[in-house]
Amino acid sequence: FIYSGTQAVDKINRIMMLGLSISYILLVYYLPQHIETKNLLHFDLKPIFFAIPVVAVAFGYHIVIPSLVSYCQRNRTDLIKILVIGSFLPLVINIIFQFLAIGVLPIHGKLSIISAYLNQEAVTVPIASLINAPLIKFSAKFFTFFAIITSFLGVAMSLSDFLTDGLGLDKKPKGKIISLTLTFMPSLILIIIIGKSFLTALQFAGSFAALLMLFLPAFMAWNLKEHPFYTSTKGRIVLSTLILFGVIVAVLSILQGMGKLEFFIQDYLN
C-alpha cells in the first residue's frame, strides 16, 4: 500500500480507522459500568515528569505534515483544518480512554496499571483480563491492533516521502523501492539482531518528537525575516519558550530511556 502512494494508504487506513472506531466505541460503551470511583480519586503530580516524553510521542505526528501538504495539493485552508481537527479530536479521545482505563484498573496488583508497565504491554491487556467478558476482550485486542496499524501506516508513508524528497529520488518504481528499503530495513535488522531494540528506541522517541514538534518549527519561524510577529519581542519570547520546552522534553526523554525517571514512580514500583 505504501508503495502505491498516499491514495492507497488513505483507502486502507480508512478501513483500519473504521475498525479502530468500532472497537473504541464498544470500550467506551461497556467500560463505564466497571469503573471504581476510588481509582479516580487518586492524585499525585510527581509522575507527570515521567509522562511528558510519552505525551510528546503520542502527539508527535509532525512527520506526516509534508505528506499532507502534497495530499491537500498545498491548500492552506484544508491543511489548517486537518491539523486543528487532527490534534483536538485525538486529544479528546485520549482523555476519555485515559479516564476509563484509570477508573477500571487499580494502580497496584496482578492486573493493574503498574503490571502493564512492568510487563511492557498495552493497558488493554489487563483490562480485558480483569473484566473477563468476551466482548470486552475482543474490543480491547482489536483496539490495540488497529491503533498500532494505523500509526504504522502513517509514519511509514511519511518517512518514505521524507526520504524520497530528502535524497532527491524520483517516484518511479526504482526510487520507491529504494525509499521503502531505507524505511523498513534498518528497523527490521535491529529487531532481528536485538529483539527489544524497538522498545528501547521507543523510550528515546520523545527526544525526536521534541525535535519535530518544537525545535524545527521554532527555528524555522525564527529565521522568517519579514514576519511581523515572529520578529517582534513577543514573538521571540514565544519561540524561545518553545525551544526551552523542547529542551526539557528531549532531556526527560533521554533520561527516561536511561531508566533515570523511574525515580518519579518509585513509590508505585515497590
CSV table of C-alpha atoms in Angstrom, one decimal:
chain,number,residue,atom,x,y,z
A,1,PHE,CA,0.0,0.0,0.0
A,2,ILE,CA,2.8,2.4,0.8
A,3,TYR,CA,4.5,1.6,-2.5
A,4,SER,CA,1.2,2.6,-4.3
A,5,GLY,CA,1.3,6.0,-2.7
A,6,THR,CA,-0.8,8.3,-0.4
A,7,GLN,CA,-4.1,7.5,-2.1
A,8,ALA,CA,-3.7,3.8,-1.4
A,9,VAL,CA,-2.6,4.3,2.1
A,10,ASP,CA,-5.6,6.6,2.7
A,11,LYS,CA,-8.0,4.0,1.5
A,12,ILE,CA,-6.7,1.1,3.6
A,13,ASN,CA,-6.3,3.5,6.6
A,14,ARG,CA,-9.9,4.4,6.4
A,15,ILE,CA,-10.8,0.7,6.8
A,16,MET,CA,-8.4,0.4,9.7
A,17,MET,CA,-9.8,3.6,11.3
A,18,LEU,CA,-13.3,2.1,11.0
A,19,GLY,CA,-12.2,-0.9,12.9
A,20,LEU,CA,-10.5,1.3,15.5
A,21,SER,CA,-13.6,3.4,15.9
A,22,ILE,CA,-15.9,0.4,16.3
A,23,SER,CA,-13.6,-1.2,19.0
A,24,TYR,CA,-13.2,2.2,20.7
A,25,ILE,CA,-17.0,2.8,20.8
A,26,LEU,CA,-17.6,-0.7,22.3
A,27,LEU,CA,-15.0,0.0,25.0
A,28,VAL,CA,-16.5,3.4,25.8
A,29,TYR,CA,-19.9,1.9,26.0
A,30,TYR,CA,-19.1,-1.1,28.2
A,31,LEU,CA,-16.2,0.1,30.4
A,32,PRO,CA,-18.0,2.8,32.5
A,33,GLN,CA,-20.0,0.2,34.4
A,34,HIS,CA,-16.8,-1.3,35.7
A,35,ILE,CA,-15.3,2.0,36.9
A,36,GLU,CA,-14.2,2.1,40.5
A,37,THR,CA,-14.6,5.6,41.9
A,38,LYS,CA,-11.7,5.2,44.4
A,39,ASN,CA,-9.3,4.7,41.4
A,40,LEU,CA,-10.2,8.1,40.0
A,41,LEU,CA,-9.7,9.8,43.4
A,42,HIS,CA,-6.0,9.1,43.5
A,43,PHE,CA,-4.0,12.2,42.9
A,44,ASP,CA,-0.2,12.5,42.5
A,45,LEU,CA,1.6,15.2,40.4
A,46,LYS,CA,5.1,13.7,40.7
A,47,PRO,CA,4.8,11.1,37.9
A,48,ILE,CA,3.9,13.9,35.4
A,49,PHE,CA,7.7,14.2,34.6
A,50,PHE,CA,7.7,10.6,33.7
A,51,ALA,CA,4.7,11.1,31.5
A,52,ILE,CA,5.9,14.1,29.5
A,53,PRO,CA,8.0,12.1,27.0
A,54,VAL,CA,5.1,9.7,26.4
A,55,VAL,CA,2.7,12.5,25.7
A,56,ALA,CA,5.3,14.1,23.3
A,57,VAL,CA,5.5,10.8,21.4
A,58,ALA,CA,1.7,10.3,21.3
A,59,PHE,CA,1.2,13.7,19.6
A,60,GLY,CA,4.4,13.8,17.6
A,61,TYR,CA,2.6,13.5,14.3
A,62,HIS,CA,4.5,16.3,12.6
A,63,ILE,CA,6.4,13.9,10.3
A,64,VAL,CA,3.1,13.4,8.5
A,65,ILE,CA,2.7,17.1,7.6
A,66,PRO,CA,4.8,17.0,4.3
A,67,SER,CA,2.7,14.1,3.0
A,68,LEU,CA,-0.4,16.0,4.0
A,69,VAL,CA,0.8,19.1,2.1
A,70,SER,CA,1.1,17.0,-1.1
A,71,TYR,CA,-2.2,15.2,-0.4
A,72,CYS,CA,-4.1,18.5,0.1
A,73,GLN,CA,-2.4,20.0,-3.0
A,74,ARG,CA,-0.9,22.8,-0.9
A,75,ASN,CA,-4.4,24.0,0.0
A,76,ARG,CA,-3.7,26.1,3.1
A,77,THR,CA,-7.3,26.2,4.4
A,78,ASP,CA,-7.7,22.4,4.2
A,79,LEU,CA,-4.3,21.8,5.8
A,80,ILE,CA,-5.2,24.1,8.8
A,81,LYS,CA,-8.5,22.2,9.3
A,82,ILE,CA,-6.7,18.9,9.2
A,83,LEU,CA,-4.1,20.0,11.8
A,84,VAL,CA,-6.6,21.6,14.1
A,85,ILE,CA,-9.2,18.7,14.0
A,86,GLY,CA,-6.5,16.1,13.8
A,87,SER,CA,-4.9,17.5,17.1
A,88,PHE,CA,-8.1,18.2,19.0
A,89,LEU,CA,-10.1,15.1,18.3
A,90,PRO,CA,-7.3,12.6,19.3
A,91,LEU,CA,-6.8,14.7,22.5
A,92,VAL,CA,-10.5,14.3,23.4
A,93,ILE,CA,-10.4,10.6,22.5
A,94,ASN,CA,-7.3,10.0,24.6
A,95,ILE,CA,-8.6,11.8,27.6
A,96,ILE,CA,-11.8,9.7,27.6
A,97,PHE,CA,-9.8,6.5,27.2
A,98,GLN,CA,-7.4,7.5,30.0
A,99,PHE,CA,-10.4,8.3,32.2
A,100,LEU,CA,-11.9,4.8,31.5
A,101,ALA,CA,-8.5,2.9,31.9
A,102,ILE,CA,-7.6,4.7,35.2
A,103,GLY,CA,-11.2,4.2,36.5
A,104,VAL,CA,-11.3,0.4,35.7
A,105,LEU,CA,-7.7,-0.6,36.6
A,106,PRO,CA,-6.3,-0.3,40.1
A,107,ILE,CA,-2.8,1.1,40.4
A,108,HIS,CA,-1.3,-2.0,42.1
A,109,GLY,CA,-2.0,-5.7,41.7
A,110,LYS,CA,-1.7,-8.6,39.3
A,111,LEU,CA,-3.9,-6.9,36.8
A,112,SER,CA,-3.2,-3.2,37.2
A,113,ILE,CA,-1.6,-0.1,35.6
A,114,ILE,CA,1.7,-1.0,37.2
A,115,SER,CA,1.6,-4.6,36.0
A,116,ALA,CA,1.0,-3.4,32.4
A,117,TYR,CA,4.1,-1.1,32.7
A,118,LEU,CA,6.3,-3.8,34.2
A,119,ASN,CA,5.2,-6.4,31.6
A,120,GLN,CA,5.6,-3.8,28.8
A,121,GLU,CA,2.1,-4.5,27.5
A,122,ALA,CA,-0.8,-2.3,26.4
A,123,VAL,CA,-3.2,-1.3,29.2
A,124,THR,CA,-6.0,-3.0,27.3
A,125,VAL,CA,-4.4,-6.4,28.2
A,126,PRO,CA,-5.1,-6.2,32.0
A,127,ILE,CA,-8.4,-4.5,31.3
A,128,ALA,CA,-9.5,-7.5,29.2
A,129,SER,CA,-8.3,-10.0,31.8
A,130,LEU,CA,-9.8,-8.1,34.7
A,131,ILE,CA,-13.3,-7.8,33.3
A,132,ASN,CA,-13.2,-11.2,31.6
A,133,ALA,CA,-16.1,-10.6,29.2
A,134,PRO,CA,-15.8,-11.9,25.6
A,135,LEU,CA,-16.9,-8.7,24.0
A,136,ILE,CA,-14.5,-6.6,26.1
A,137,LYS,CA,-11.6,-8.9,25.3
A,138,PHE,CA,-12.5,-8.7,21.6
A,139,SER,CA,-12.7,-4.9,21.6
A,140,ALA,CA,-9.6,-4.5,23.7
A,141,LYS,CA,-7.4,-6.7,21.4
A,142,PHE,CA,-8.7,-5.1,18.2
A,143,PHE,CA,-8.4,-1.6,19.6
A,144,THR,CA,-4.7,-2.2,20.3
A,145,PHE,CA,-4.2,-3.9,16.9
A,146,PHE,CA,-5.9,-1.1,14.8
A,147,ALA,CA,-4.2,1.6,16.9
A,148,ILE,CA,-0.7,0.2,16.0
A,149,ILE,CA,-1.5,-0.5,12.3
A,150,THR,CA,-3.0,3.0,11.7
A,151,SER,CA,0.0,4.6,13.3
A,152,PHE,CA,2.4,2.3,11.4
A,153,LEU,CA,0.9,3.1,8.0
A,154,GLY,CA,1.0,6.9,8.6
A,155,VAL,CA,4.6,7.0,9.9
A,156,ALA,CA,5.9,4.6,7.3
A,157,MET,CA,4.4,6.6,4.5
A,158,SER,CA,5.7,9.9,5.8
A,159,LEU,CA,9.2,8.5,6.4
A,160,SER,CA,9.2,7.1,2.8
A,161,ASP,CA,8.1,10.5,1.5
A,162,PHE,CA,10.7,12.3,3.6
A,163,LEU,CA,13.5,10.1,2.2
A,164,THR,CA,12.2,10.5,-1.3
A,165,ASP,CA,12.3,14.3,-1.0
A,166,GLY,CA,15.5,14.5,1.0
A,167,LEU,CA,17.5,12.1,-1.2
A,168,GLY,CA,16.1,13.5,-4.5
A,169,LEU,CA,14.6,10.2,-5.5
A,170,ASP,CA,12.0,10.0,-8.3
A,171,LYS,CA,8.6,8.5,-7.7
A,172,LYS,CA,9.2,5.8,-10.3
A,173,PRO,CA,9.5,2.1,-9.2
A,174,LYS,CA,13.2,2.2,-8.7
A,175,GLY,CA,13.0,5.3,-6.5
A,176,LYS,CA,10.1,3.9,-4.5
A,177,ILE,CA,11.9,0.6,-3.8
A,178,ILE,CA,15.0,2.5,-2.6
A,179,SER,CA,12.9,4.7,-0.2
A,180,LEU,CA,10.9,1.8,1.1
A,181,THR,CA,14.1,-0.3,1.7
A,182,LEU,CA,15.6,2.6,3.6
A,183,THR,CA,12.3,3.0,5.5
A,184,PHE,CA,11.9,-0.6,6.7
A,185,MET,CA,15.3,-2.4,6.6
A,186,PRO,CA,17.1,-0.6,9.4
A,187,SER,CA,14.3,-1.2,11.9
A,188,LEU,CA,13.8,-4.8,10.7
A,189,ILE,CA,17.5,-5.6,11.1
A,190,LEU,CA,17.6,-4.1,14.6
A,191,ILE,CA,14.6,-6.1,15.7
A,192,ILE,CA,16.1,-9.3,14.3
A,193,ILE,CA,19.5,-8.7,15.9
A,194,ILE,CA,18.3,-7.1,19.2
A,195,GLY,CA,14.8,-8.3,20.0
A,196,LYS,CA,13.9,-5.5,22.4
A,197,SER,CA,15.5,-2.7,20.3
A,198,PHE,CA,12.1,-1.4,19.3
A,199,LEU,CA,11.1,-0.9,22.9
A,200,THR,CA,14.5,0.7,23.7
A,201,ALA,CA,14.1,3.1,20.7
A,202,LEU,CA,10.6,3.9,21.8
A,203,GLN,CA,11.9,5.1,25.2
A,204,PHE,CA,14.1,7.7,23.4
A,205,ALA,CA,11.4,8.6,20.9
A,206,GLY,CA,10.4,11.7,22.9
A,207,SER,CA,13.6,13.5,22.1
A,208,PHE,CA,12.9,13.0,18.3
A,209,ALA,CA,9.3,14.2,18.9
A,210,ALA,CA,10.7,17.3,20.6
A,211,LEU,CA,12.9,17.9,17.5
A,212,LEU,CA,10.0,17.6,15.1
A,213,MET,CA,7.3,19.3,17.3
A,214,LEU,CA,9.3,22.2,18.9
A,215,PHE,CA,12.9,22.7,17.7
A,216,LEU,CA,12.4,22.7,13.9
A,217,PRO,CA,9.1,24.7,13.8
A,218,ALA,CA,10.6,27.3,16.3
A,219,PHE,CA,13.9,27.7,14.4
A,220,MET,CA,12.1,27.9,11.0
A,221,ALA,CA,9.8,30.6,12.4
A,222,TRP,CA,12.8,32.4,14.0
A,223,ASN,CA,14.5,32.6,10.6
A,224,LEU,CA,11.5,34.3,9.0
A,225,LYS,CA,12.9,37.8,8.3
A,226,GLU,CA,9.7,39.7,7.4
A,227,HIS,CA,7.1,38.1,9.7
A,228,PRO,CA,5.6,40.9,11.9
A,229,PHE,CA,5.0,38.7,15.0
A,230,TYR,CA,8.0,36.3,15.0
A,231,THR,CA,10.4,39.2,14.6
A,232,SER,CA,8.9,41.1,17.4
A,233,THR,CA,9.9,40.9,21.1
A,234,LYS,CA,6.7,38.9,22.0
A,235,GLY,CA,7.4,36.5,19.1
A,236,ARG,CA,11.0,35.9,20.2
A,237,ILE,CA,9.8,35.2,23.7
A,238,VAL,CA,7.2,32.7,22.4
A,239,LEU,CA,9.8,30.9,20.2
A,240,SER,CA,12.4,30.9,23.0
A,241,THR,CA,9.8,29.3,25.3
A,242,LEU,CA,9.0,26.6,22.8
A,243,ILE,CA,12.7,25.9,22.3
A,244,LEU,CA,13.2,25.7,26.1
A,245,PHE,CA,10.3,23.4,26.5
A,246,GLY,CA,11.7,21.3,23.6
A,247,VAL,CA,15.0,21.0,25.5
A,248,ILE,CA,13.1,19.9,28.7
A,249,VAL,CA,11.2,17.2,26.7
A,250,ALA,CA,14.3,16.0,25.0
A,251,VAL,CA,16.3,15.7,28.3
A,252,LEU,CA,13.4,14.0,30.0
A,253,SER,CA,13.1,11.5,27.1
A,254,ILE,CA,16.8,10.7,27.2
A,255,LEU,CA,16.7,10.3,31.0
A,256,GLN,CA,13.6,8.0,30.6
A,257,GLY,CA,15.4,5.9,28.1
A,258,MET,CA,18.3,5.5,30.5
A,259,GLY,CA,15.9,4.5,33.3
A,260,LYS,CA,16.6,7.6,35.3
A,261,LEU,CA,13.0,8.8,35.5
A,262,GLU,CA,11.7,5.8,37.4
A,263,PHE,CA,12.6,7.8,40.5
A,264,PHE,CA,9.2,9.7,39.9
A,265,ILE,CA,7.2,6.4,40.1
A,266,GLN,CA,9.4,4.5,42.5
A,267,ASP,CA,6.7,4.6,45.2
A,268,TYR,CA,4.5,2.6,42.8
A,269,LEU,CA,7.1,0.0,41.9
A,270,ASN,CA,8.0,-1.0,45.4
